[in-house]
Amino acid sequence: MAIQAGGQRSVPRPVPESPEAQAYLRDYATYLEAVPFPSVVVDHRWDVVLANAAFASLFREVGPHPTAQPGDNFLRFVLFHPDAAAVLGDHESGWCLPMLARFAATLERHDHDRGLQAIRRDIAQDPLMEAAYRQGLPHWVRAMGEGAVEHDGAVRTLLHPDPRRGATECRIVGETPRTLRDMGYTRLTMVLREAPPPAPRRVRRPRSPVGHLTVVPAPEN
């Protein structure tokens, strides 16, 4: 786990073998913990390398899952965890489809990566998710434009477990320093907005089963 219990300082996972790189990540974890907004460092597979206490707090009510905990692999969490929509508002259009599109692009560049291939197999095992990946996703990208798949700058909805925030918006800020980038890592921060969004407040959605995408119609029984 990249997040220790009790909101303690995050620890690197996995880390490069270089002592200098390990020392940098330890210091960066200290810096990350001072950030008041949910912030996470991931590799190209979306395995979580570092995450701060604000990130842990955002997902504190998420139940257990064998492969899709938010502090282990954030992409798997978004795609496969039944609690994802209870925290990530507008889950399909705001989170799932952009990350699925980014995953498809990453898989093209790293087509022999075993971790990415494992995620691809899990997508294929769900008929609705597979149909969305092959058919719905290209249509969505054409309709929304290439900019819709970018994380940096995107404004997305969160259903924060803190009742003082509740349904709110965040802006995704990508701020990856050169040293992290050279290690193959990316940092994303969810900058929470103080004012509520103009739309009516959303209620927390119940747990939903895997295969929830609506970009393709559900098959008839």
Short mmCIF file of C-alpha atoms in Angstrom, two decimals, residues 58-200:
data_model
loop_
_atom_site.label_atom_id
_atom_site.label_comp_id
_atom_site.label_asym_id
_atom_site.label_seq_id
_atom_site.Cartn_x
_atom_site.Cartn_y
_atom_site.Cartn_z
CA LEU A 58 -11.17 11.35 0.14
CA PHE A 59 -11.46 7.58 -0.25
CA ARG A 60 -11.78 6.66 3.44
CA GLU A 61 -15.26 5.15 3.06
CA VAL A 62 -14.31 2.95 0.11
CA GLY A 63 -14.80 -0.73 0.89
CA PRO A 64 -12.26 -3.49 0.30
CA HIS A 65 -11.62 -4.90 -3.17
CA PRO A 66 -9.08 -7.57 -4.18
CA THR A 67 -7.53 -5.64 -7.08
CA ALA A 68 -8.95 -2.12 -7.26
CA GLN A 69 -8.15 -0.17 -4.09
CA PRO A 70 -7.54 3.54 -4.82
CA GLY A 71 -4.21 3.47 -3.00
CA ASP A 72 -2.93 0.52 -5.05
CA ASN A 73 -3.89 1.21 -8.66
CA PHE A 74 -6.06 4.23 -9.36
CA LEU A 75 -7.06 3.15 -12.86
CA ARG A 76 -8.36 -0.18 -11.58
CA PHE A 77 -10.27 1.66 -8.88
CA VAL A 78 -11.98 3.93 -11.40
CA LEU A 79 -12.84 1.09 -13.78
CA PHE A 80 -13.66 -1.81 -11.48
CA HIS A 81 -14.38 -0.79 -7.89
CA PRO A 82 -18.13 -0.76 -7.08
CA ASP A 83 -17.62 2.21 -4.73
CA ALA A 84 -15.92 4.43 -7.33
CA ALA A 85 -19.11 6.22 -8.37
CA ALA A 86 -19.86 7.01 -4.71
CA VAL A 87 -16.78 9.26 -4.59
CA LEU A 88 -16.16 10.25 -8.21
CA GLY A 89 -19.19 12.23 -9.37
CA ASP A 90 -20.26 12.02 -13.01
CA HIS A 91 -18.26 8.82 -12.85
CA GLU A 92 -18.63 7.62 -16.41
CA SER A 93 -18.14 10.83 -18.38
CA GLY A 94 -15.92 12.66 -15.91
CA TRP A 95 -13.58 9.90 -14.80
CA CYS A 96 -14.06 6.50 -16.40
CA LEU A 97 -14.06 7.41 -20.09
CA PRO A 98 -11.15 9.90 -19.94
CA MET A 99 -9.02 7.40 -18.04
CA LEU A 100 -10.07 4.56 -20.32
CA ALA A 101 -9.02 6.67 -23.31
CA ARG A 102 -5.69 7.46 -21.67
CA PHE A 103 -5.21 3.77 -20.90
CA ALA A 104 -5.81 2.87 -24.56
CA ALA A 105 -3.16 5.36 -25.66
CA THR A 106 -0.68 4.08 -23.07
CA LEU A 107 -1.30 0.48 -24.10
CA GLU A 108 -0.40 1.36 -27.69
CA ARG A 109 2.99 2.66 -26.50
CA HIS A 110 3.63 -0.18 -24.05
CA ASP A 111 1.84 -3.07 -25.70
CA HIS A 112 4.06 -5.71 -24.06
CA ASP A 113 3.67 -4.38 -20.51
CA ARG A 114 2.31 -7.20 -18.38
CA GLY A 115 0.54 -4.91 -15.91
CA LEU A 116 -1.29 -3.07 -18.68
CA GLN A 117 -2.13 -6.33 -20.41
CA ALA A 118 -3.65 -7.63 -17.16
CA ILE A 119 -5.94 -4.59 -17.01
CA ARG A 120 -6.83 -5.11 -20.66
CA ARG A 121 -7.81 -8.72 -19.92
CA ASP A 122 -10.03 -7.61 -17.07
CA ILE A 123 -11.75 -5.14 -19.39
CA ALA A 124 -12.27 -7.90 -21.94
CA GLN A 125 -13.90 -10.15 -19.36
CA ASP A 126 -16.74 -7.68 -18.84
CA PRO A 127 -19.01 -7.54 -21.93
CA LEU A 128 -20.22 -3.96 -21.34
CA MET A 129 -16.76 -2.64 -20.54
CA GLU A 130 -15.32 -4.38 -23.60
CA ALA A 131 -18.02 -2.95 -25.83
CA ALA A 132 -17.38 0.49 -24.41
CA TYR A 133 -13.64 0.12 -24.99
CA ARG A 134 -13.95 -1.07 -28.58
CA GLN A 135 -17.05 0.80 -29.77
CA GLY A 136 -18.26 3.43 -27.35
CA LEU A 137 -14.90 4.97 -26.51
CA PRO A 138 -13.88 5.94 -30.09
CA HIS A 139 -17.32 7.52 -30.60
CA TRP A 140 -17.00 9.43 -27.31
CA VAL A 141 -13.54 10.75 -28.19
CA ARG A 142 -14.76 11.92 -31.61
CA ALA A 143 -17.77 13.63 -30.04
CA MET A 144 -15.91 15.28 -27.16
CA GLY A 145 -12.59 15.99 -28.83
CA GLU A 146 -9.08 14.93 -27.94
CA GLY A 147 -8.93 17.51 -25.17
CA ALA A 148 -11.52 15.58 -23.18
CA VAL A 149 -9.01 12.84 -22.39
CA GLU A 150 -6.50 15.24 -20.83
CA HIS A 151 -6.32 15.23 -17.05
CA ASP A 152 -4.41 18.45 -16.46
CA GLY A 153 -6.86 21.34 -16.26
CA ALA A 154 -10.00 19.21 -16.26
CA VAL A 155 -12.77 20.17 -13.82
CA ARG A 156 -14.47 17.12 -12.36
CA THR A 157 -17.04 16.34 -9.69
CA LEU A 158 -16.24 14.76 -6.35
CA LEU A 159 -18.64 13.44 -3.71
CA HIS A 160 -16.45 14.07 -0.70
CA PRO A 161 -17.19 12.05 2.46
CA ASP A 162 -16.61 15.19 4.56
CA PRO A 163 -20.13 16.68 4.97
CA ARG A 164 -18.62 20.17 4.96
CA ARG A 165 -17.76 19.61 1.32
CA GLY A 166 -20.21 17.02 0.03
CA ALA A 167 -20.74 17.31 -3.71
CA THR A 168 -18.10 19.66 -5.00
CA GLU A 169 -15.79 20.25 -7.92
CA CYS A 170 -12.07 19.85 -8.28
CA ARG A 171 -9.61 20.93 -10.91
CA ILE A 172 -7.05 18.31 -11.86
CA VAL A 173 -3.59 19.85 -11.87
CA GLY A 174 -0.74 17.91 -13.38
CA GLU A 175 2.54 19.14 -11.89
CA THR A 176 5.27 16.59 -12.42
CA PRO A 177 8.83 17.79 -11.74
CA ARG A 178 11.58 16.64 -14.04
CA THR A 179 13.04 14.16 -11.57
CA LEU A 180 9.72 12.35 -11.18
CA ARG A 181 9.14 12.46 -14.92
CA ASP A 182 12.54 10.89 -15.54
CA MET A 183 11.51 8.03 -13.23
CA GLY A 184 8.41 7.48 -15.36
CA TYR A 185 6.03 8.93 -12.78
CA THR A 186 3.19 11.47 -13.01
CA ARG A 187 1.73 13.57 -10.22
CA LEU A 188 -1.91 14.68 -10.21
CA THR A 189 -3.54 16.91 -7.61
CA MET A 190 -7.29 17.40 -7.13
CA VAL A 191 -7.63 21.07 -6.18
CA LEU A 192 -10.95 21.26 -4.34
CA ARG A 193 -13.10 24.28 -5.00
CA GLU A 194 -14.54 26.12 -2.02
CA ALA A 195 -17.83 27.10 -3.67
CA PRO A 196 -20.30 24.34 -4.60
CA PRO A 197 -20.92 23.73 -8.32
CA PRO A 198 -23.86 25.58 -9.89
CA ALA A 199 -25.71 22.35 -10.64
CA PRO A 200 -28.01 20.86 -7.95
#
